[in-house]
Short mmCIF file of C-alpha atoms in Angstrom, two decimals:
data_model
loop_
_atom_site.label_atom_id
_atom_site.label_comp_id
_atom_site.label_asym_id
_atom_site.label_seq_id
_atom_site.Cartn_x
_atom_site.Cartn_y
_atom_site.Cartn_z
CA MET S 119 94.40 50.37 115.87
CA CYS S 120 92.45 52.31 118.78
CA SER S 121 88.70 50.50 119.87
CA PRO S 122 85.67 52.78 118.25
CA ASN S 123 84.80 53.90 121.72
CA ALA S 124 88.34 55.35 122.12
CA GLU S 125 88.36 57.00 118.64
CA ALA S 126 85.19 58.44 119.49
CA PHE S 127 86.06 59.66 122.99
CA LEU S 128 89.48 61.16 121.51
CA ARG S 129 87.65 62.78 118.65
CA ALA S 130 85.15 64.31 121.15
CA LEU S 131 88.06 65.84 123.36
CA PRO S 132 88.41 69.56 122.74
CA LYS S 133 92.10 69.84 121.63
CA CYS S 134 94.61 72.69 121.67
CA GLU S 135 97.32 72.51 119.30
CA HIS S 136 100.60 74.75 119.97
CA HIS S 137 102.96 73.16 117.47
CA MET S 138 102.23 73.15 113.92
CA HIS S 139 103.83 74.85 110.80
CA ILE S 140 101.44 76.20 108.65
CA GLU S 141 103.72 75.51 105.47
CA GLY S 142 103.63 72.19 106.71
CA SER S 143 100.42 71.64 106.16
CA LEU S 144 100.53 71.80 102.57
CA GLU S 145 99.04 68.51 101.25
CA PRO S 146 100.40 67.36 97.93
CA GLY S 147 96.79 68.23 96.28
CA LEU S 148 96.66 71.58 97.08
CA LEU S 149 100.48 71.53 96.02
CA PHE S 150 100.13 70.65 92.46
CA GLN S 151 96.86 72.81 92.16
CA LEU S 152 98.35 76.03 93.57
CA ALA S 153 101.58 75.23 91.27
CA LYS S 154 98.94 74.98 88.52
CA ASN S 155 96.95 77.98 89.35
CA ASN S 156 100.29 80.34 89.73
CA GLY S 157 102.17 78.61 86.58
CA VAL S 158 105.02 77.25 89.43
CA THR S 159 107.08 74.54 87.52
CA LEU S 160 107.92 71.96 90.03
CA ASP S 161 111.08 69.85 89.95
CA PRO S 162 110.05 66.96 87.64
CA ALA S 163 112.44 64.56 89.38
CA ARG S 164 110.84 64.92 92.68
CA TYR S 165 107.06 66.10 92.00
CA THR S 166 105.57 63.44 89.49
CA SER S 167 102.27 62.71 90.97
CA ILE S 168 100.12 63.62 94.13
CA ALA S 169 100.55 59.50 94.86
CA ALA S 170 104.17 59.65 94.38
CA LEU S 171 105.00 62.43 96.56
CA GLU S 172 102.66 61.00 99.28
CA GLU S 173 104.98 57.73 99.01
CA ARG S 174 108.29 59.73 99.09
CA TYR S 175 106.94 61.33 102.45
CA LYS S 176 106.61 58.11 104.13
CA ASN S 177 110.50 57.73 103.59
CA PHE S 178 112.34 60.73 104.96
CA THR S 179 115.68 59.68 106.54
CA SER S 180 116.26 62.80 108.45
CA LEU S 181 115.04 66.25 109.52
CA ASP S 182 117.50 67.93 106.56
CA ASP S 183 115.53 65.51 104.30
CA PHE S 184 112.34 66.66 105.05
CA LEU S 185 113.18 70.54 104.98
CA LEU S 186 114.25 69.81 101.65
CA TYR S 187 110.92 68.98 100.77
CA PHE S 188 109.60 71.33 103.10
CA ASN S 189 111.39 74.24 101.45
CA LEU S 190 110.60 73.46 97.89
CA ALA S 191 107.05 73.06 98.43
CA MET S 192 106.79 76.65 99.22
CA ALA S 193 107.61 77.99 95.81
CA VAL S 194 103.79 77.38 95.13
CA LEU S 195 102.64 80.08 97.93
CA ILE S 196 102.53 83.54 96.03
CA THR S 197 99.11 85.42 96.65
CA GLU S 198 97.35 86.34 99.76
CA ASP S 199 94.53 83.89 98.73
CA ASP S 200 97.00 81.00 98.40
CA PHE S 201 97.97 81.45 102.19
CA GLU S 202 94.30 82.22 103.36
CA ALA S 203 93.43 78.70 101.33
CA LEU S 204 96.24 76.95 103.08
CA THR S 205 95.23 77.66 106.30
CA PHE S 206 91.71 77.35 105.85
CA ALA S 207 92.07 73.93 104.60
CA TYR S 208 94.06 73.07 107.85
CA MET S 209 91.32 74.70 110.13
CA THR S 210 88.79 72.94 108.35
CA ARG S 211 90.23 69.37 108.85
CA VAL S 212 91.45 69.84 112.35
CA HIS S 213 87.82 71.30 113.15
CA ALA S 214 86.79 67.52 112.49
CA ASP S 215 89.38 66.30 114.94
CA GLY S 216 87.74 68.25 117.85
CA LEU S 217 90.31 70.99 117.94
CA VAL S 218 89.19 74.31 119.52
CA HIS S 219 92.43 76.40 119.64
CA ALA S 220 95.39 76.44 117.28
CA GLU S 221 98.92 78.38 118.01
CA ILE S 222 100.55 78.16 114.20
CA PHE S 223 103.70 78.74 113.45
CA PHE S 224 104.83 80.50 109.98
CA ASP S 225 108.18 81.18 108.50
CA PRO S 226 108.34 84.81 107.02
CA GLN S 227 111.95 84.61 106.04
CA ALA S 228 111.43 81.70 103.64
CA HIS S 229 108.64 83.77 102.25
CA VAL S 230 110.10 87.52 102.25
CA GLY S 231 113.68 85.60 100.66
CA ARG S 232 111.75 84.36 97.61
CA GLY S 233 110.15 87.82 96.64
CA ILE S 234 106.68 87.61 98.80
CA SER S 235 105.97 90.46 101.06
CA LEU S 236 105.08 89.98 104.82
CA SER S 237 101.82 91.91 104.58
CA VAL S 238 100.61 89.12 102.09
CA VAL S 239 101.83 86.22 104.12
CA VAL S 240 100.18 87.85 107.28
CA ALA S 241 97.28 89.03 105.70
CA GLY S 242 96.24 85.61 103.95
CA ILE S 243 97.03 83.61 107.21
CA SER S 244 95.04 85.72 109.27
CA LYS S 245 92.00 85.81 106.76
CA GLY S 246 92.05 81.94 106.88
CA LEU S 247 92.33 81.87 110.72
CA GLU S 248 89.38 84.71 111.19
CA LYS S 249 87.36 82.83 108.65
CA ALA S 250 87.87 79.37 110.79
CA GLU S 251 86.93 81.49 113.99
CA ALA S 252 83.52 82.65 112.28
CA GLN S 253 82.63 79.02 110.65
CA PHE S 254 84.06 76.54 113.62
CA GLY S 255 84.78 78.45 116.85
CA ILE S 256 88.27 77.77 116.40
CA THR S 257 90.41 80.53 118.24
CA SER S 258 93.95 81.14 117.21
CA LYS S 259 97.28 82.75 117.77
CA LEU S 260 99.92 83.07 114.99
CA ILE S 261 103.79 82.52 115.82
CA MET S 262 106.36 84.00 113.61
CA CYS S 263 109.58 81.39 113.68
CA PHE S 264 112.95 82.41 112.61
CA VAL S 265 115.26 79.86 110.91
CA ARG S 266 118.43 78.34 112.36
CA HIS S 267 120.01 77.79 108.82
CA LEU S 268 120.04 81.53 107.98
CA PRO S 269 122.28 84.26 109.59
CA VAL S 270 121.43 85.45 113.04
CA GLU S 271 121.58 88.99 111.49
CA SER S 272 118.50 87.75 109.28
CA ALA S 273 116.62 86.59 112.05
CA LEU S 274 117.10 90.14 114.05
CA GLU S 275 115.81 91.62 110.86
CA SER S 276 112.68 89.37 110.70
CA VAL S 277 112.21 90.19 114.14
CA GLU S 278 112.10 94.20 113.73
CA SER S 279 109.69 93.79 110.87
CA ILE S 280 107.21 91.59 112.33
CA MET S 281 106.37 94.04 115.49
CA GLU S 282 103.71 95.93 113.38
CA TYR S 283 101.78 92.95 113.36
CA VAL S 284 102.58 91.99 117.22
CA LYS S 285 101.07 95.56 117.92
CA THR S 286 97.91 94.98 116.27
CA GLY S 287 97.59 91.55 117.55
CA LYS S 288 97.91 89.72 114.13
CA VAL S 289 101.19 87.88 115.47
CA SER S 290 101.14 86.74 118.94
CA GLY S 291 104.73 85.49 119.62
CA LEU S 292 108.21 84.13 118.50
CA GLY S 293 109.50 80.79 117.80
CA CYS S 294 112.84 79.19 115.98
CA ASP S 295 112.83 76.22 113.89
CA SER S 296 114.92 74.28 111.34
CA THR S 297 117.74 72.22 111.80
CA GLU S 298 119.48 71.81 115.39
CA LYS S 299 122.46 70.67 113.99
CA GLY S 300 125.32 73.20 114.50
CA ASN S 301 123.01 75.62 115.76
CA PRO S 302 122.88 75.36 119.49
CA PRO S 303 120.36 77.71 121.48
CA GLU S 304 122.78 80.27 122.78
CA LYS S 305 123.45 81.23 119.23
CA TYR S 306 120.17 83.02 119.55
CA LYS S 307 120.46 84.74 122.88
CA GLU S 308 120.69 88.01 121.27
CA VAL S 309 117.64 87.43 118.98
CA TYR S 310 115.40 86.93 121.69
CA GLN S 311 116.44 89.43 123.90
CA ARG S 312 115.50 91.79 121.02
CA ALA S 313 112.11 90.42 120.88
CA ARG S 314 111.76 91.02 124.75
CA ASP S 315 113.10 94.48 124.58
CA LEU S 316 110.40 95.18 121.77
CA GLY S 317 107.65 93.94 124.02
CA MET S 318 107.32 90.15 122.71
CA LYS S 319 105.89 88.62 125.61
CA HIS S 320 105.02 85.13 124.02
CA LEU S 321 108.51 83.18 123.45
CA THR S 322 109.28 79.56 122.31
CA MET S 323 112.09 77.20 120.82
CA HIS S 324 112.36 74.07 118.90
CA SER S 325 115.07 72.64 121.34
CA GLY S 326 115.93 68.94 122.28
CA GLU S 327 114.71 67.10 118.98
CA GLU S 328 117.96 66.59 117.32
CA GLY S 329 119.95 68.35 120.08
CA PRO S 330 120.78 66.81 123.35
CA ALA S 331 119.17 67.33 126.72
CA ALA S 332 121.85 69.91 127.62
CA TRP S 333 120.52 72.25 125.04
CA VAL S 334 117.26 72.13 126.41
CA ARG S 335 118.84 73.17 129.83
CA THR S 336 120.33 76.11 127.95
CA THR S 337 117.14 76.90 126.32
CA VAL S 338 115.24 77.45 129.52
CA GLU S 339 118.35 78.58 131.96
CA GLU S 340 120.37 81.02 129.82
CA LEU S 341 117.61 82.06 127.33
CA GLY S 342 114.86 82.10 130.02
CA ILE S 343 112.47 80.50 127.63
CA THR S 344 109.94 78.11 129.12
CA ARG S 345 108.12 76.62 126.10
CA ILE S 346 110.03 74.05 124.34
CA ASP S 347 108.86 72.58 121.07
CA HIS S 348 109.75 69.12 120.92
CA GLY S 349 112.29 68.76 123.72
CA VAL S 350 111.88 64.83 124.02
CA ARG S 351 115.65 64.63 124.38
CA SER S 352 115.02 66.27 128.08
CA ALA S 353 114.00 62.64 129.12
CA ASP S 354 117.65 61.39 128.67
CA ASP S 355 118.88 63.67 131.96
CA PRO S 356 116.94 63.62 135.26
CA GLU S 357 118.34 66.91 136.13
CA VAL S 358 116.40 68.64 133.20
CA LEU S 359 113.38 66.92 133.72
CA LYS S 360 113.49 68.43 136.96
CA LEU S 361 114.47 72.01 135.79
CA LEU S 362 111.63 71.80 133.78
CA VAL S 363 109.12 71.18 136.43
CA ASP S 364 110.76 73.73 138.52
CA ARG S 365 110.44 76.40 135.96
CA ASN S 366 106.90 75.21 135.01
CA ALA S 367 108.30 74.87 131.45
CA PHE S 368 105.53 73.56 128.63
CA LEU S 369 106.93 70.79 125.86
CA THR S 370 105.01 70.63 122.77
CA VAL S 371 105.32 66.96 121.49
CA CYS S 372 104.98 65.59 117.93
CA PRO S 373 105.00 61.73 118.24
CA LEU S 374 104.29 61.05 114.56
CA SER S 375 107.01 63.65 113.56
CA ASN S 376 109.73 61.98 115.92
CA VAL S 377 108.62 58.63 113.76
CA ARG S 378 108.85 59.79 110.59
CA LEU S 379 111.99 61.60 111.22
CA ARG S 380 113.62 58.70 112.89
CA VAL S 381 113.90 60.33 116.19
CA HIS S 382 111.99 57.18 117.46
CA THR S 383 111.51 53.92 115.43
CA ASP S 384 107.66 53.73 116.92
CA VAL S 385 105.41 56.02 119.20
CA SER S 386 105.70 53.59 121.89
CA GLU S 387 109.40 54.96 122.40
CA SER S 388 108.12 58.41 123.04
CA PRO S 389 109.24 59.81 126.29
CA ILE S 390 105.64 60.75 127.05
CA PRO S 391 104.95 58.33 130.23
CA LYS S 392 108.37 59.71 131.52
CA PHE S 393 107.35 63.29 131.31
CA MET S 394 104.12 62.11 133.02
CA ALA S 395 106.01 60.49 136.07
CA ALA S 396 108.28 63.38 136.22
CA GLY S 397 105.50 65.92 136.36
CA VAL S 398 106.41 67.67 133.06
CA LYS S 399 103.50 69.37 131.54
CA PHE S 400 103.12 68.88 127.48
CA SER S 401 100.61 68.86 124.78
CA ILE S 402 100.35 66.38 121.69
CA ASN S 403 100.78 67.93 118.35
CA SER S 404 101.27 67.15 114.58
CA ASP S 405 103.94 69.43 113.79
CA ASP S 406 103.82 69.11 109.92
CA PRO S 407 100.58 67.15 109.40
CA ALA S 408 100.46 66.91 105.49
CA TYR S 409 104.39 65.42 105.33
CA PHE S 410 104.26 63.07 108.81
CA GLY S 411 101.00 61.27 108.05
CA GLY S 412 98.90 62.86 110.42
CA TYR S 413 96.95 65.95 111.96
CA VAL S 414 96.28 66.15 115.55
CA LEU S 415 93.47 63.19 116.22
CA ASP S 416 95.97 60.84 114.45
CA ASN S 417 98.44 61.82 117.30
CA TYR S 418 96.07 61.21 119.94
CA LEU S 419 95.17 57.81 118.89
CA ALA S 420 98.88 56.94 118.14
CA VAL S 421 99.61 57.85 121.61
CA HIS S 422 96.73 56.00 123.08
CA LYS S 423 97.42 52.88 120.82
CA ALA S 424 100.98 52.72 122.36
CA PHE S 425 100.23 53.63 125.94
CA SER S 426 96.40 52.83 126.54
CA PHE S 427 95.94 55.73 128.69
CA SER S 428 92.40 55.90 130.57
CA LYS S 429 89.64 58.47 130.42
CA GLU S 430 91.16 60.42 133.54
CA THR S 431 94.72 60.62 132.09
CA TRP S 432 93.26 61.95 129.07
CA ARG S 433 91.38 64.49 130.93
CA GLY S 434 94.44 65.37 132.61
CA LEU S 435 96.44 65.97 129.34
CA ALA S 436 93.59 67.76 127.87
CA ILE S 437 93.60 70.25 130.93
CA ASP S 438 97.31 70.54 130.53
CA SER S 439 97.04 71.66 126.61
CA VAL S 440 94.74 73.94 127.82
CA ASN S 441 96.65 75.68 130.86
CA GLY S 442 99.74 75.56 128.34
CA SER S 443 98.04 77.93 126.17
CA TRP S 444 98.32 81.47 124.96
CA CYS S 445 94.68 82.24 125.12
CA ASP S 446 93.24 84.56 127.72
CA ASP S 447 91.73 83.31 130.63
CA ASP S 448 88.44 83.44 129.75
CA ARG S 449 89.09 81.31 126.77
CA LYS S 450 90.47 78.60 129.02
CA LYS S 451 87.69 78.76 130.78
CA GLU S 452 85.30 78.09 128.05
CA ILE S 453 87.34 75.11 126.82
CA LEU S 454 87.41 73.52 130.28
CA ALA S 455 83.74 73.60 130.25
CA LEU S 456 83.43 71.72 127.08
CA LEU S 457 85.87 69.19 128.43
CA ASP S 458 83.27 69.03 131.39
CA ASN S 459 80.97 68.56 129.02
CA VAL S 460 82.72 65.66 127.44
CA MET S 461 83.91 63.79 130.55
CA ALA S 462 80.28 63.76 131.77
CA GLU S 463 78.75 62.31 128.66
CA TRP S 464 81.37 59.62 128.85
CA ALA S 465 81.25 58.87 132.52
CA ASP S 466 79.61 55.60 131.88
CA LYS S 467 81.38 54.64 128.81
CA GLU S 468 84.44 52.55 128.49
CA ILE S 469 87.28 53.24 126.11
#
């Protein structure tokens, strides 16, 4: 447990989150409510009660085990209002955590594949984000993810279909998620090249969570992607760490997710200190907070409990998270000014 001062300081730090799947913020309570509203029949063997579901989420055996529940739950997201409610619920929750900028993933293939139009999904999420900016001042970017478990052709179609929203500024980037097993990075080189050809500038990829450090190297060297989601296996190879530094790459690490999905048995096993020693830049994120037992502040607190960082270390991590964001320079300056104010307020306090 962190001290009250440490918790207060970490809550006050202005945070940027770069790795959060909006579908992964669907809390059991909202899931059951939307199922009722939309007349969706949930699998009675898996969805007996909110409490039972919360308990099940504590016992995932693997990424694939989690993905089963993640994909089943999406069935309750049907209307524009559903996506808006989901998004605004997340933003309301993280506002209390000190989040000031969010870069959020969504999985269009998962929704279009079950008959929900892309326009409904994007409009609903966008309304939630706009409402949050108006009420809380949280800026945001929306990142389309294609999923590894579907054919490459489906990913290419998804990239083509999303471009109208890229042109209007509703969608800001492209990512790739779902299971790494059997799906190495080079399989998707064509997808990322097509996105570049169409004018998409912000690219990221889940790599090095289940897959080895060599896959992170491939992501950087062959696909030319320098934002890596997870990337924890990079720590297994000093040469890959050096590559990340040389290419000014940025990792979006998710400590509590790594524990829930059995990548690590405890946050103390996280390679965060190794990244810091090597000079690798990263941010701390929640991934799928409704499933993994914690939002962004919970991840900060877990890291502090494991490593007892100083205020100056946290300041450096906060600066890195701002600089690694896809917001414009003016917004970065605003967030850094907020950070300076917090550090001044805490100058004479211990954590």
